CSV table of C-alpha atoms in Angstrom, one decimal:
chain,number,residue,atom,x,y,z
P,1,MET,CA,0.0,0.0,0.0
P,2,LYS,CA,1.3,3.4,-0.9
P,3,SER,CA,1.8,6.0,1.7
P,4,PHE,CA,-0.5,9.1,1.5
P,5,MET,CA,2.6,11.2,1.1
P,6,SER,CA,3.8,9.3,-2.0
P,7,LEU,CA,1.3,11.5,-4.0
P,8,TYR,CA,3.4,14.5,-3.0
P,9,SER,CA,7.0,13.1,-3.4
P,10,SER,CA,7.9,15.3,-6.4
P,11,TYR,CA,6.7,18.4,-4.5
P,12,CYS,CA,8.5,17.4,-1.3
P,13,TYR,CA,11.7,16.7,-3.3
P,14,ALA,CA,11.4,20.1,-5.0
P,15,LEU,CA,10.9,21.9,-1.6
P,16,MET,CA,13.9,19.9,-0.1
P,17,ARG,CA,16.1,21.0,-3.1
P,18,ILE,CA,15.0,24.7,-2.9
P,19,VAL,CA,15.4,25.0,0.8
P,20,THR,CA,18.7,23.2,1.0
P,21,GLY,CA,20.1,25.4,-1.7
P,22,PHE,CA,18.8,28.5,-0.1
P,23,LEU,CA,20.2,27.7,3.3
P,24,PHE,CA,23.6,26.8,1.7
P,25,LEU,CA,24.0,29.9,-0.3
P,26,TRP,CA,24.0,32.0,2.9
P,27,HIS,CA,27.2,30.2,4.0
P,28,GLY,CA,28.9,31.5,0.8
P,29,SER,CA,27.4,35.0,1.4
P,30,GLN,CA,28.8,34.9,4.9
P,31,LYS,CA,32.3,34.0,3.7
P,32,LEU,CA,32.4,36.5,0.7
P,33,PHE,CA,30.4,39.5,1.9
P,34,ALA,CA,30.2,39.0,5.7
P,35,PHE,CA,26.5,39.0,5.3
P,36,PRO,CA,24.3,38.4,7.2
P,37,ILE,CA,27.0,37.8,9.8
P,38,GLY,CA,30.7,37.9,9.4
P,39,MET,CA,33.2,35.0,9.6
P,40,PRO,CA,35.5,34.5,12.6
P,41,GLY,CA,38.9,36.3,12.2
P,42,ASN,CA,41.0,33.2,12.1
P,43,VAL,CA,39.5,31.6,8.9
P,44,PRO,CA,42.2,30.9,6.3
P,45,ALA,CA,41.9,32.9,3.0
P,46,PHE,CA,41.3,29.7,0.8
P,47,ILE,CA,38.3,29.0,2.6
P,48,THR,CA,36.8,32.3,1.9
P,49,TYR,CA,37.9,32.4,-1.7
P,50,VAL,CA,37.4,28.8,-2.7
P,51,ALA,CA,34.6,27.6,-0.5
P,52,GLY,CA,32.7,30.9,-0.6
P,53,PRO,CA,32.0,30.9,-4.4
P,54,ILE,CA,31.2,27.2,-4.4
P,55,GLU,CA,28.6,27.8,-1.6
P,56,LEU,CA,27.1,30.9,-3.0
P,57,ILE,CA,26.9,29.9,-6.6
P,58,GLY,CA,26.3,26.3,-6.0
P,59,GLY,CA,23.6,26.9,-3.5
P,60,PHE,CA,21.9,29.4,-5.9
P,61,LEU,CA,22.1,26.9,-8.8
P,62,VAL,CA,20.7,24.1,-6.6
P,63,MET,CA,17.9,26.4,-5.3
P,64,ILE,CA,16.8,27.5,-8.8
P,65,GLY,CA,17.4,24.0,-10.3
P,66,LEU,CA,19.9,25.1,-13.0
P,67,PHE,CA,22.7,22.6,-14.0
P,68,THR,CA,21.5,20.8,-10.8
P,69,HIS,CA,23.3,17.5,-11.2
P,70,TRP,CA,26.7,19.2,-11.5
P,71,ALA,CA,26.1,22.0,-9.0
P,72,ALA,CA,24.9,19.5,-6.3
P,73,PHE,CA,27.8,17.1,-7.1
P,74,ILE,CA,30.4,19.8,-6.7
P,75,THR,CA,28.7,21.2,-3.5
P,76,SER,CA,28.6,17.6,-2.1
P,77,GLY,CA,32.3,17.1,-2.7
P,78,GLU,CA,33.1,20.5,-1.1
P,79,MET,CA,31.3,19.4,2.1
P,80,ALA,CA,33.1,16.1,2.1
P,81,VAL,CA,36.4,18.0,1.9
P,82,ALA,CA,35.3,20.5,4.5
P,83,TYR,CA,34.3,17.7,6.9
P,84,TRP,CA,37.6,15.9,6.6
P,85,MET,CA,39.7,19.0,6.7
P,86,VAL,CA,38.0,20.8,9.6
P,87,HIS,CA,36.0,18.4,11.6
P,88,GLY,CA,37.3,14.9,10.9
P,89,THR,CA,40.7,15.8,12.2
P,90,THR,CA,39.5,16.5,15.7
P,91,ALA,CA,37.3,13.4,16.4
P,92,LEU,CA,35.9,10.6,14.3
P,93,LEU,CA,32.1,11.0,15.0
P,94,PRO,CA,30.2,14.1,13.8
P,95,ILE,CA,28.5,14.4,17.1
P,96,GLN,CA,31.9,14.9,18.7
P,97,ASN,CA,33.6,17.1,16.2
P,98,LYS,CA,30.6,19.4,15.4
P,99,GLY,CA,30.5,18.2,11.8
P,100,GLU,CA,26.9,17.1,11.5
P,101,LEU,CA,25.9,20.0,9.2
P,102,ALA,CA,28.7,19.3,6.8
P,103,VAL,CA,27.7,15.6,6.7
P,104,LEU,CA,24.0,16.4,6.1
P,105,TYR,CA,24.8,18.9,3.4
P,106,CYS,CA,27.2,16.5,1.8
P,107,PHE,CA,24.6,13.7,1.6
P,108,ALA,CA,21.7,16.0,0.8
P,109,PHE,CA,23.6,17.3,-2.1
P,110,LEU,CA,24.7,13.9,-3.2
P,111,PHE,CA,21.0,12.8,-3.3
P,112,ILE,CA,20.1,16.0,-5.3
P,113,ALA,CA,23.0,15.3,-7.7
P,114,SER,CA,21.5,11.8,-8.3
P,115,GLN,CA,18.0,13.1,-8.8
P,116,GLY,CA,18.4,16.3,-10.7
P,117,GLY,CA,16.3,19.3,-10.7
P,118,GLY,CA,12.9,17.8,-10.7
P,119,ILE,CA,9.8,19.9,-10.9
P,120,TRP,CA,9.9,23.7,-10.2
P,121,SER,CA,13.4,23.8,-11.7
P,122,ILE,CA,14.9,25.6,-14.6
P,123,ASP,CA,16.4,22.4,-15.7
P,124,SER,CA,12.9,20.9,-16.2
P,125,LEU,CA,11.9,24.0,-18.1
P,126,MET,CA,14.8,23.7,-20.4
P,127,HIS,CA,14.3,20.0,-21.0
P,128,GLY,CA,10.6,20.6,-21.7
P,129,ALA,CA,11.4,23.3,-24.2
P,130,ARG,CA,14.0,20.9,-25.9
P,131,ARG,CA,11.4,18.1,-26.2
P,132,LYS,CA,8.9,20.4,-27.7
P,133,ALA,CA,11.4,21.6,-30.2
P,134,SER,CA,12.6,18.2,-31.2
P,135,SER,CA,9.1,16.8,-31.6
P,136,ARG,CA,8.2,19.4,-34.2
């Protein structure tokens, strides 16, 4: 028997993709523009100038659903690197090393990379336009 929520799975996925991208882009905004809050003073420059653009641009692309497979794959990889560079060196378990958010983002983006934009995405609009053009 199907769950009553199975009727809404494509909508729930779209909301998860949009919210995850929206939340993630603010990490990039924080690093690059010190908005809405600034970064601590002891953050290495490469984190600001490498991670910041990936988070801002990748989060935005995932949120709007443009080049979703690639944007989510890259952001997932960035979170895996962040976990092992920052958190994984202090303790093994995320509950101990405060790396739970990095792990959640890593696997949420990995899932999004495997699924693509879905409904309510620019990717789906572009693919729909291509299908209409090729069927003429």
